[in-house]
Amino acid sequence: MKILVTGGAGYIGSVAVEQLISAGESVVVLDNLCQGHRQAVHPQATLVVAELENRQAIDEVMTTHRPDAVMHFASHTLVGESMQQPFRYLGTNVVNGLNLLQSMAEHGVRRFILSSTANLFDQPERMPIDETERIVPGSPYGESKYMLERLLPWLEKIYGMRYAMLRYFNAAGATPERGEDHNPELHLIPIVLGVALGQRESVTIFGEDYPTPDGTCVRDYIHVSDLARAHILALAALEKESRVYNLGNGRGYSVRQVIETARRLTGHAIPALMGSRRAGDPAVLVGSSRKIERELGWRPQFDSIESIVESAWRWHQRFPKGYQG
Ligand code: UFG
């Protein structure tokens, strides 16, 4: 099969490309290299540098490469930023997704996998959160993903386009070759490891007055290779029907627990300062992935926070300057 991967130079997308190539698929990456890195793209994939705002560029990729399926990772993805710059999300994220979907519809591409998010579940009634949970987006970021999710059943009805909506909890960890390298880096684990590498003085904990056991936010960290593998399984499963899955480990760790884990693994004191809450952060997000386990046999191979942080630590030690190094 030929797969078009938007955002295939980014953190999760590049690992999905790595796995698709290992599985013998042919891959075209569409990325504007704004957050992504040329070096992250697997050498056997074809890289097209273009903007999803540019419909003509997308059409050209569809005509030239004739993909059988699209995995759509390219997106603005920061919960906090979306509370400051909502139109990057409610505007750009949605319009870019629409451009891609419209081009697919017009070029007869009938398989679509959307990177969706746990930020759909701001007020969960049950924990861990499964696919039947009420959707209440927690930020313009979550709303932008929900807006795209809501289009998909229509496109299935009208064009027969099968879709998988994969709602990630907190992506983390690294493969030996590919890891997390954002600029600026705003995610907890790379920030904490940046302190251990001596690149930062300290980490600031965003709020200690949440209704959680130690007062800091609890998240479900899921390894990037486990996430990528879910895409490969979901793609094959689209032959039968469309899919919606939550992807998490089913266990939550507080910000303090993540910092403690990193202290143990790195042997560094990792000073932590107390800061105020970050807008848009829910107190607890823990996912249930029972459905994808049951239906597709997916199980996270990295099922402890230690193994996840350890894989990231190895990558950051090997590439202390990220992809520039
Ligand atoms: N945090 C800190 N200090 C920091 C950075 C983060 O205390 O310097 C806290 C956050 O407040 C949050 C937790 O660490 O409670 C994790 O924060 P991240 O920024 O690493 O990740 P988020 O939970 O904000 O968001 C991530 C993805 C989103 C996705 C979400 C799903 O970036 O795209 O997981 O749960 F929607």
Tab-separated table of C-alpha atoms and ligand atoms in Angstrom:
chain	number	residue	atom	x	y	z
A	1	MET	CA	0.000	0.000	0.000
A	2	LYS	CA	1.011	3.602	-0.414
A	3	ILE	CA	0.367	5.784	2.611
A	4	LEU	CA	0.436	9.573	2.758
A	5	VAL	CA	1.554	10.696	6.218
A	6	THR	CA	1.003	14.370	7.050
A	7	GLY	CA	3.300	15.486	9.846
A	8	GLY	CA	5.570	12.527	9.114
A	9	ALA	CA	8.603	14.624	10.115
A	10	GLY	CA	7.106	15.254	13.551
A	11	TYR	CA	7.368	13.354	16.805
A	12	ILE	CA	4.630	10.729	16.473
A	13	GLY	CA	4.325	10.839	12.692
A	14	SER	CA	8.019	10.045	12.136
A	15	VAL	CA	7.762	6.930	14.301
A	16	ALA	CA	4.653	5.815	12.397
A	17	VAL	CA	6.615	6.257	9.149
A	18	GLU	CA	9.474	4.168	10.585
A	19	GLN	CA	7.014	1.351	11.347
A	20	LEU	CA	5.176	1.595	8.029
A	21	ILE	CA	8.473	1.280	6.157
A	22	SER	CA	9.478	-1.717	8.314
A	23	ALA	CA	6.125	-3.288	7.452
A	24	GLY	CA	7.004	-2.950	3.763
A	25	GLU	CA	4.644	-0.066	2.927
A	26	SER	CA	5.512	2.764	0.603
A	27	VAL	CA	5.330	6.169	2.345
A	28	VAL	CA	5.000	9.778	1.235
A	29	VAL	CA	5.448	12.392	3.960
A	30	LEU	CA	3.791	15.795	3.657
A	31	ASP	CA	5.215	18.214	6.213
A	32	ASN	CA	5.921	21.957	6.355
A	33	LEU	CA	8.951	21.309	8.624
A	34	CYS	CA	7.656	23.963	10.984
A	35	GLN	CA	7.712	21.628	14.002
A	36	GLY	CA	9.034	18.600	12.139
A	37	HIS	CA	12.629	17.776	11.212
A	38	ARG	CA	13.944	16.655	7.859
A	39	GLN	CA	16.338	14.306	9.701
A	40	ALA	CA	13.402	12.582	11.416
A	41	VAL	CA	11.978	11.373	8.104
A	42	HIS	CA	12.929	7.794	7.330
A	43	PRO	CA	15.325	7.792	4.333
A	44	GLN	CA	13.106	5.380	2.404
A	45	ALA	CA	10.105	7.727	2.596
A	46	THR	CA	9.504	10.452	0.003
A	47	LEU	CA	9.343	13.881	1.657
A	48	VAL	CA	7.188	16.638	0.156
A	49	VAL	CA	7.631	19.965	1.944
A	50	ALA	CA	4.338	21.831	1.653
A	51	GLU	CA	1.627	23.564	3.652
A	52	LEU	CA	-1.773	21.986	4.202
A	53	GLU	CA	-3.190	25.473	3.746
A	54	ASN	CA	-2.243	25.068	0.098
A	55	ARG	CA	-4.981	22.970	-1.542
A	56	GLN	CA	-3.118	22.907	-4.834
A	57	ALA	CA	-0.054	21.381	-3.166
A	58	ILE	CA	-2.201	18.653	-1.600
A	59	ASP	CA	-3.914	17.950	-4.922
A	60	GLU	CA	-0.508	17.616	-6.564
A	61	VAL	CA	0.566	15.037	-3.999
A	62	MET	CA	-2.665	13.100	-4.544
A	63	THR	CA	-2.232	13.120	-8.327
A	64	THR	CA	1.478	12.347	-8.337
A	65	HIS	CA	1.564	9.714	-5.594
A	66	ARG	CA	-1.973	8.271	-5.619
A	67	PRO	CA	-2.026	7.167	-1.964
A	68	ASP	CA	-4.364	4.384	-0.813
A	69	ALA	CA	-4.685	5.883	2.678
A	70	VAL	CA	-3.850	9.009	4.669
A	71	MET	CA	-2.589	9.270	8.241
A	72	HIS	CA	-3.076	12.839	9.435
A	73	PHE	CA	-0.647	13.809	12.190
A	74	ALA	CA	0.147	17.386	11.096
A	75	SER	CA	-1.429	19.757	13.574
A	76	HIS	CA	-0.882	22.381	16.202
A	77	THR	CA	-1.033	20.290	19.368
A	78	LEU	CA	-0.541	22.456	22.462
A	79	VAL	CA	-3.380	22.624	24.945
A	80	GLY	CA	-1.952	25.697	26.725
A	81	GLU	CA	-1.138	27.587	23.522
A	82	SER	CA	-4.640	26.968	22.210
A	83	MET	CA	-6.041	28.907	25.170
A	84	GLN	CA	-3.864	31.889	24.127
A	85	GLN	CA	-4.160	31.581	20.335
A	86	PRO	CA	-7.498	29.872	19.695
A	87	PHE	CA	-7.618	30.622	15.962
A	88	ARG	CA	-4.472	28.588	15.266
A	89	TYR	CA	-6.619	25.672	16.389
A	90	LEU	CA	-10.261	26.503	15.623
A	91	GLY	CA	-9.027	28.031	12.340
A	92	THR	CA	-5.821	26.522	10.989
A	93	ASN	CA	-6.132	22.988	12.398
A	94	VAL	CA	-9.685	22.664	11.144
A	95	VAL	CA	-9.153	24.301	7.749
A	96	ASN	CA	-6.022	22.218	7.083
A	97	GLY	CA	-7.900	19.025	7.947
A	98	LEU	CA	-10.773	20.085	5.692
A	99	ASN	CA	-8.400	20.798	2.801
A	100	LEU	CA	-6.897	17.366	3.160
A	101	LEU	CA	-10.252	15.604	3.427
A	102	GLN	CA	-11.697	17.466	0.466
A	103	SER	CA	-8.697	16.609	-1.656
A	104	MET	CA	-9.011	12.961	-0.597
A	105	ALA	CA	-12.714	12.944	-1.453
A	106	GLU	CA	-12.015	14.392	-4.886
A	107	HIS	CA	-9.137	12.018	-5.619
A	108	GLY	CA	-10.904	8.861	-4.521
A	109	VAL	CA	-8.787	8.206	-1.385
A	110	ARG	CA	-11.011	6.283	0.997
A	111	ARG	CA	-8.964	5.485	4.110
A	112	PHE	CA	-8.223	8.113	6.778
A	113	ILE	CA	-6.611	7.952	10.195
A	114	LEU	CA	-6.963	11.003	12.427
A	115	SER	CA	-4.622	11.779	15.314
A	116	SER	CA	-7.184	12.774	17.901
A	117	THR	CA	-6.758	13.483	21.578
A	118	ALA	CA	-7.664	12.839	25.188
A	119	ASN	CA	-8.346	16.567	25.395
A	120	LEU	CA	-11.867	15.622	24.207
A	121	PHE	CA	-12.596	14.519	27.763
A	122	ASP	CA	-12.514	17.525	30.044
A	123	GLN	CA	-15.191	16.381	32.474
A	124	PRO	CA	-15.057	12.606	32.499
A	125	GLU	CA	-17.717	10.795	34.458
A	126	ARG	CA	-15.736	7.554	34.656
A	127	MET	CA	-12.040	6.830	34.953
A	128	PRO	CA	-10.310	5.266	33.049
A	129	ILE	CA	-11.950	6.992	30.105
A	130	ASP	CA	-13.375	4.728	27.419
A	131	GLU	CA	-14.921	5.478	24.035
A	132	THR	CA	-18.432	5.844	25.434
A	133	GLU	CA	-17.428	8.826	27.587
A	134	ARG	CA	-19.237	12.110	26.986
A	135	ILE	CA	-17.173	14.469	24.816
A	136	VAL	CA	-16.451	17.849	26.368
A	137	PRO	CA	-13.359	19.379	24.734
A	138	GLY	CA	-10.989	20.905	27.280
A	139	SER	CA	-9.538	23.605	25.039
A	140	PRO	CA	-9.689	25.011	21.489
A	141	TYR	CA	-7.130	22.323	20.644
A	142	GLY	CA	-9.475	19.527	21.752
A	143	GLU	CA	-12.357	21.312	20.035
A	144	SER	CA	-10.432	21.431	16.747
A	145	LYS	CA	-9.951	17.657	16.862
A	146	TYR	CA	-13.592	17.147	17.760
A	147	MET	CA	-14.650	19.301	14.808
A	148	LEU	CA	-12.616	17.059	12.503
A	149	GLU	CA	-13.978	13.903	14.159
A	150	ARG	CA	-17.519	15.110	13.509
A	151	LEU	CA	-16.918	15.476	9.788
A	152	LEU	CA	-15.819	11.906	9.296
A	153	PRO	CA	-19.104	9.990	9.587
A	154	TRP	CA	-20.540	12.353	6.929
A	155	LEU	CA	-17.674	11.636	4.579
A	156	GLU	CA	-18.180	7.942	5.146
A	157	LYS	CA	-21.874	8.252	4.383
A	158	ILE	CA	-21.377	10.377	1.268
A	159	TYR	CA	-18.068	9.099	-0.165
A	160	GLY	CA	-17.615	5.746	1.553
A	161	MET	CA	-14.477	7.079	3.266
A	162	ARG	CA	-13.510	4.776	6.140
A	163	TYR	CA	-11.873	6.433	9.137
A	164	ALA	CA	-10.135	5.680	12.387
A	165	MET	CA	-10.162	8.294	15.153
A	166	LEU	CA	-7.301	7.535	17.511
A	167	ARG	CA	-7.453	9.525	20.718
A	168	TYR	CA	-4.027	9.674	22.234
A	169	PHE	CA	-3.408	10.219	25.892
A	170	ASN	CA	0.090	11.637	26.606
A	171	ALA	CA	2.563	10.533	23.956
A	172	ALA	CA	6.038	10.022	25.408
A	173	GLY	CA	9.282	8.051	25.004
A	174	ALA	CA	11.504	7.463	21.991
A	175	THR	CA	12.774	4.797	19.612
A	176	PRO	CA	16.566	4.489	19.298
A	177	GLU	CA	16.513	6.831	16.270
A	178	ARG	CA	13.512	9.096	16.827
A	179	GLY	CA	12.390	11.169	19.802
A	180	GLU	CA	10.729	14.324	21.024
A	181	ASP	CA	12.310	17.570	19.831
A	182	HIS	CA	10.045	20.627	19.836
A	183	ASN	CA	11.105	24.243	19.710
A	184	PRO	CA	10.250	25.624	22.153
A	185	GLU	CA	9.891	22.435	24.221
A	186	LEU	CA	6.826	22.647	26.443
A	187	HIS	CA	6.212	18.979	27.304
A	188	LEU	CA	6.923	17.615	30.737
A	189	ILE	CA	9.220	14.635	30.064
A	190	PRO	CA	11.668	16.320	27.639
A	191	ILE	CA	11.793	19.362	29.932
A	192	VAL	CA	12.609	17.207	32.956
A	193	LEU	CA	15.274	15.333	30.988
A	194	GLY	CA	16.663	18.657	29.754
A	195	VAL	CA	17.295	19.528	33.425
A	196	ALA	CA	19.046	16.177	33.933
A	197	LEU	CA	21.253	16.948	30.920
A	198	GLY	CA	22.233	20.303	32.442
A	199	GLN	CA	20.464	22.265	29.696
A	200	ARG	CA	17.935	23.797	32.072
A	201	GLU	CA	18.132	24.869	35.702
A	202	SER	CA	14.801	23.445	36.863
A	203	VAL	CA	11.304	22.350	35.931
A	204	THR	CA	8.238	24.319	37.023
A	205	ILE	CA	5.251	22.282	38.199
A	206	PHE	CA	2.069	23.856	36.862
A	207	GLY	CA	-0.173	23.775	39.909
A	208	GLU	CA	-0.195	21.761	43.123
A	209	ASP	CA	-3.765	22.420	44.163
A	210	TYR	CA	-5.532	19.921	41.899
A	211	PRO	CA	-7.889	17.358	43.461
A	212	THR	CA	-5.312	14.553	43.045
A	213	PRO	CA	-3.334	12.588	45.685
A	214	ASP	CA	-0.287	14.891	45.562
A	215	GLY	CA	-2.038	17.969	44.160
A	216	THR	CA	-0.365	17.820	40.717
A	217	CYS	CA	-2.015	16.792	37.427
A	218	VAL	CA	-2.268	13.101	36.611
A	219	ARG	CA	-1.701	11.906	33.043
A	220	ASP	CA	-1.584	8.582	31.226
A	221	TYR	CA	1.759	8.382	29.395
A	222	ILE	CA	1.804	6.154	26.339
A	223	HIS	CA	4.899	5.222	24.354
A	224	VAL	CA	5.218	6.658	20.882
A	225	SER	CA	5.967	3.223	19.342
A	226	ASP	CA	2.837	1.775	20.926
A	227	LEU	CA	0.848	4.662	19.462
A	228	ALA	CA	2.418	4.144	16.039
A	229	ARG	CA	1.638	0.417	16.134
A	230	ALA	CA	-2.017	1.196	16.813
A	231	HIS	CA	-2.080	3.105	13.509
A	232	ILE	CA	-0.777	0.124	11.574
A	233	LEU	CA	-3.382	-2.154	13.163
A	234	ALA	CA	-6.184	0.382	12.664
A	235	LEU	CA	-5.284	0.810	9.009
A	236	ALA	CA	-5.621	-2.908	8.355
A	237	ALA	CA	-8.866	-3.001	10.342
A	238	LEU	CA	-10.415	-0.298	8.137
A	239	GLU	CA	-10.906	-2.978	5.501
A	240	LYS	CA	-13.832	-4.108	7.636
A	241	GLU	CA	-15.225	-0.890	9.141
A	242	SER	CA	-14.464	2.534	10.615
A	243	ARG	CA	-12.980	2.669	14.125
A	244	VAL	CA	-12.783	4.875	17.219
A	245	TYR	CA	-10.220	4.034	19.875
A	246	ASN	CA	-8.743	5.597	22.993
A	247	LEU	CA	-5.024	4.934	23.324
A	248	GLY	CA	-3.540	4.968	26.794
A	249	ASN	CA	-1.833	2.672	29.275
A	250	GLY	CA	-4.730	2.714	31.728
A	251	ARG	CA	-2.523	4.078	34.537
A	252	GLY	CA	-2.019	7.645	35.613
A	253	TYR	CA	1.104	9.326	36.977
A	254	SER	CA	1.263	12.737	38.598
A	255	VAL	CA	3.699	15.425	37.527
A	256	ARG	CA	5.621	14.791	40.763
A	257	GLN	CA	5.769	11.043	40.069
A	258	VAL	CA	7.181	11.681	36.594
A	259	ILE	CA	9.862	13.953	38.064
A	260	GLU	CA	10.670	11.342	40.760
A	261	THR	CA	10.986	8.639	38.095
A	262	ALA	CA	13.375	10.818	36.093
A	263	ARG	CA	15.427	11.540	39.237
A	264	ARG	CA	15.812	7.802	39.869
A	265	LEU	CA	16.696	6.956	36.283
A	266	THR	CA	19.110	9.799	35.652
A	267	GLY	CA	20.669	10.141	39.117
A	268	HIS	CA	20.172	13.920	38.824
A	269	ALA	CA	18.444	15.962	41.557
A	270	ILE	CA	16.183	17.745	38.968
A	271	PRO	CA	15.137	20.799	40.992
A	272	ALA	CA	11.387	21.490	40.744
A	273	LEU	CA	9.743	24.878	41.347
A	274	MET	CA	6.088	25.419	42.123
A	275	GLY	CA	4.158	27.423	39.547
A	276	SER	CA	0.541	28.319	38.935
A	277	ARG	CA	-1.949	26.254	36.959
A	278	ARG	CA	-1.759	26.286	33.160
A	279	ALA	CA	-5.078	27.192	31.523
A	280	GLY	CA	-6.803	24.261	29.833
A	281	ASP	CA	-5.216	21.490	31.968
A	282	PRO	CA	-7.718	18.974	33.375
A	283	ALA	CA	-6.772	17.436	36.747
A	284	VAL	CA	-6.761	13.763	35.704
A	285	LEU	CA	-6.723	12.019	32.317
A	286	VAL	CA	-6.377	8.247	32.260
A	287	GLY	CA	-7.497	6.208	29.280
A	288	SER	CA	-8.995	2.787	28.841
A	289	SER	CA	-7.754	0.954	25.748
A	290	ARG	CA	-9.790	-2.189	26.336
A	291	LYS	CA	-11.654	-1.745	23.069
A	292	ILE	CA	-8.586	-1.773	20.815
A	293	GLU	CA	-7.082	-4.587	22.903
A	294	ARG	CA	-10.207	-6.651	22.424
A	295	GLU	CA	-10.825	-5.854	18.758
A	296	LEU	CA	-7.292	-5.584	17.340
A	297	GLY	CA	-5.109	-7.302	19.936
A	298	TRP	CA	-3.149	-4.082	20.637
A	299	ARG	CA	-1.342	-4.009	23.962
A	300	PRO	CA	1.214	-1.415	25.010
A	301	GLN	CA	4.703	-2.922	25.077
A	302	PHE	CA	5.949	-0.019	27.230
A	303	ASP	CA	3.542	-0.376	30.123
A	304	SER	CA	5.458	1.388	32.895
A	305	ILE	CA	6.463	5.011	33.308
A	306	GLU	CA	10.032	3.804	34.001
A	307	SER	CA	10.356	2.088	30.628
A	308	ILE	CA	8.882	5.099	28.830
A	309	VAL	CA	11.089	7.704	30.535
A	310	GLU	CA	14.112	5.413	30.161
A	311	SER	CA	13.643	5.195	26.376
A	312	ALA	CA	13.384	8.998	26.198
A	313	TRP	CA	16.454	9.392	28.423
A	314	ARG	CA	18.501	7.135	26.117
A	315	TRP	CA	17.484	9.193	23.092
A	316	HIS	CA	18.180	12.545	24.769
A	317	GLN	CA	21.598	11.350	25.921
A	318	ARG	CA	22.411	10.144	22.429
A	319	PHE	CA	21.089	13.319	20.754
A	320	PRO	CA	21.438	16.062	23.403
A	321	LYS	CA	20.770	18.751	20.815
A	322	GLY	CA	17.899	16.805	19.280
A	323	TYR	CA	17.882	16.508	15.517
A	324	GLN	CA	20.285	19.454	15.175
A	325	GLY	CA	23.006	17.549	17.052
B	1	UFG	N1	3.625	20.265	33.077
B	1	UFG	C1	4.288	20.902	34.110
B	1	UFG	N2	5.401	21.638	33.803
B	1	UFG	C2	5.885	21.765	32.534
B	1	UFG	C3	5.209	21.089	31.488
B	1	UFG	C4	4.082	20.348	31.799
B	1	UFG	O1	3.888	20.831	35.262
B	1	UFG	O2	6.894	22.463	32.334
B	1	UFG	C5	2.448	19.455	33.399
B	1	UFG	C6	1.202	19.905	32.657
B	1	UFG	O3	0.524	20.913	33.364
B	1	UFG	C7	0.420	18.588	32.566
B	1	UFG	C8	1.508	17.514	32.489
B	1	UFG	O4	2.698	18.143	32.964
B	1	UFG	O5	-0.311	18.402	33.727
B	1	UFG	C9	1.757	17.042	31.069
B	1	UFG	O6	1.946	18.194	30.251
B	1	UFG	P1	2.439	18.124	28.747
B	1	UFG	O7	2.626	19.540	28.306
B	1	UFG	O8	3.611	17.213	28.644
B	1	UFG	O9	1.235	17.413	27.997
B	1	UFG	P2	-0.320	17.824	27.991
B	1	UFG	O10	-1.029	16.956	28.989
B	1	UFG	O11	-0.508	19.285	28.122
B	1	UFG	O12	-0.763	17.491	26.514
B	1	UFG	C10	-0.413	16.322	25.800
B	1	UFG	C11	-0.332	16.687	24.331
B	1	UFG	C12	-1.691	17.121	23.839
B	1	UFG	C13	-2.739	16.063	24.178
B	1	UFG	C14	-2.697	15.709	25.641
B	1	UFG	C15	-3.630	14.542	25.902
B	1	UFG	O13	0.601	17.747	24.124
B	1	UFG	O14	-1.623	17.315	22.428
B	1	UFG	O15	-1.370	15.324	26.017
B	1	UFG	O16	-3.690	14.243	27.271
B	1	UFG	F1	-3.963	16.553	23.898
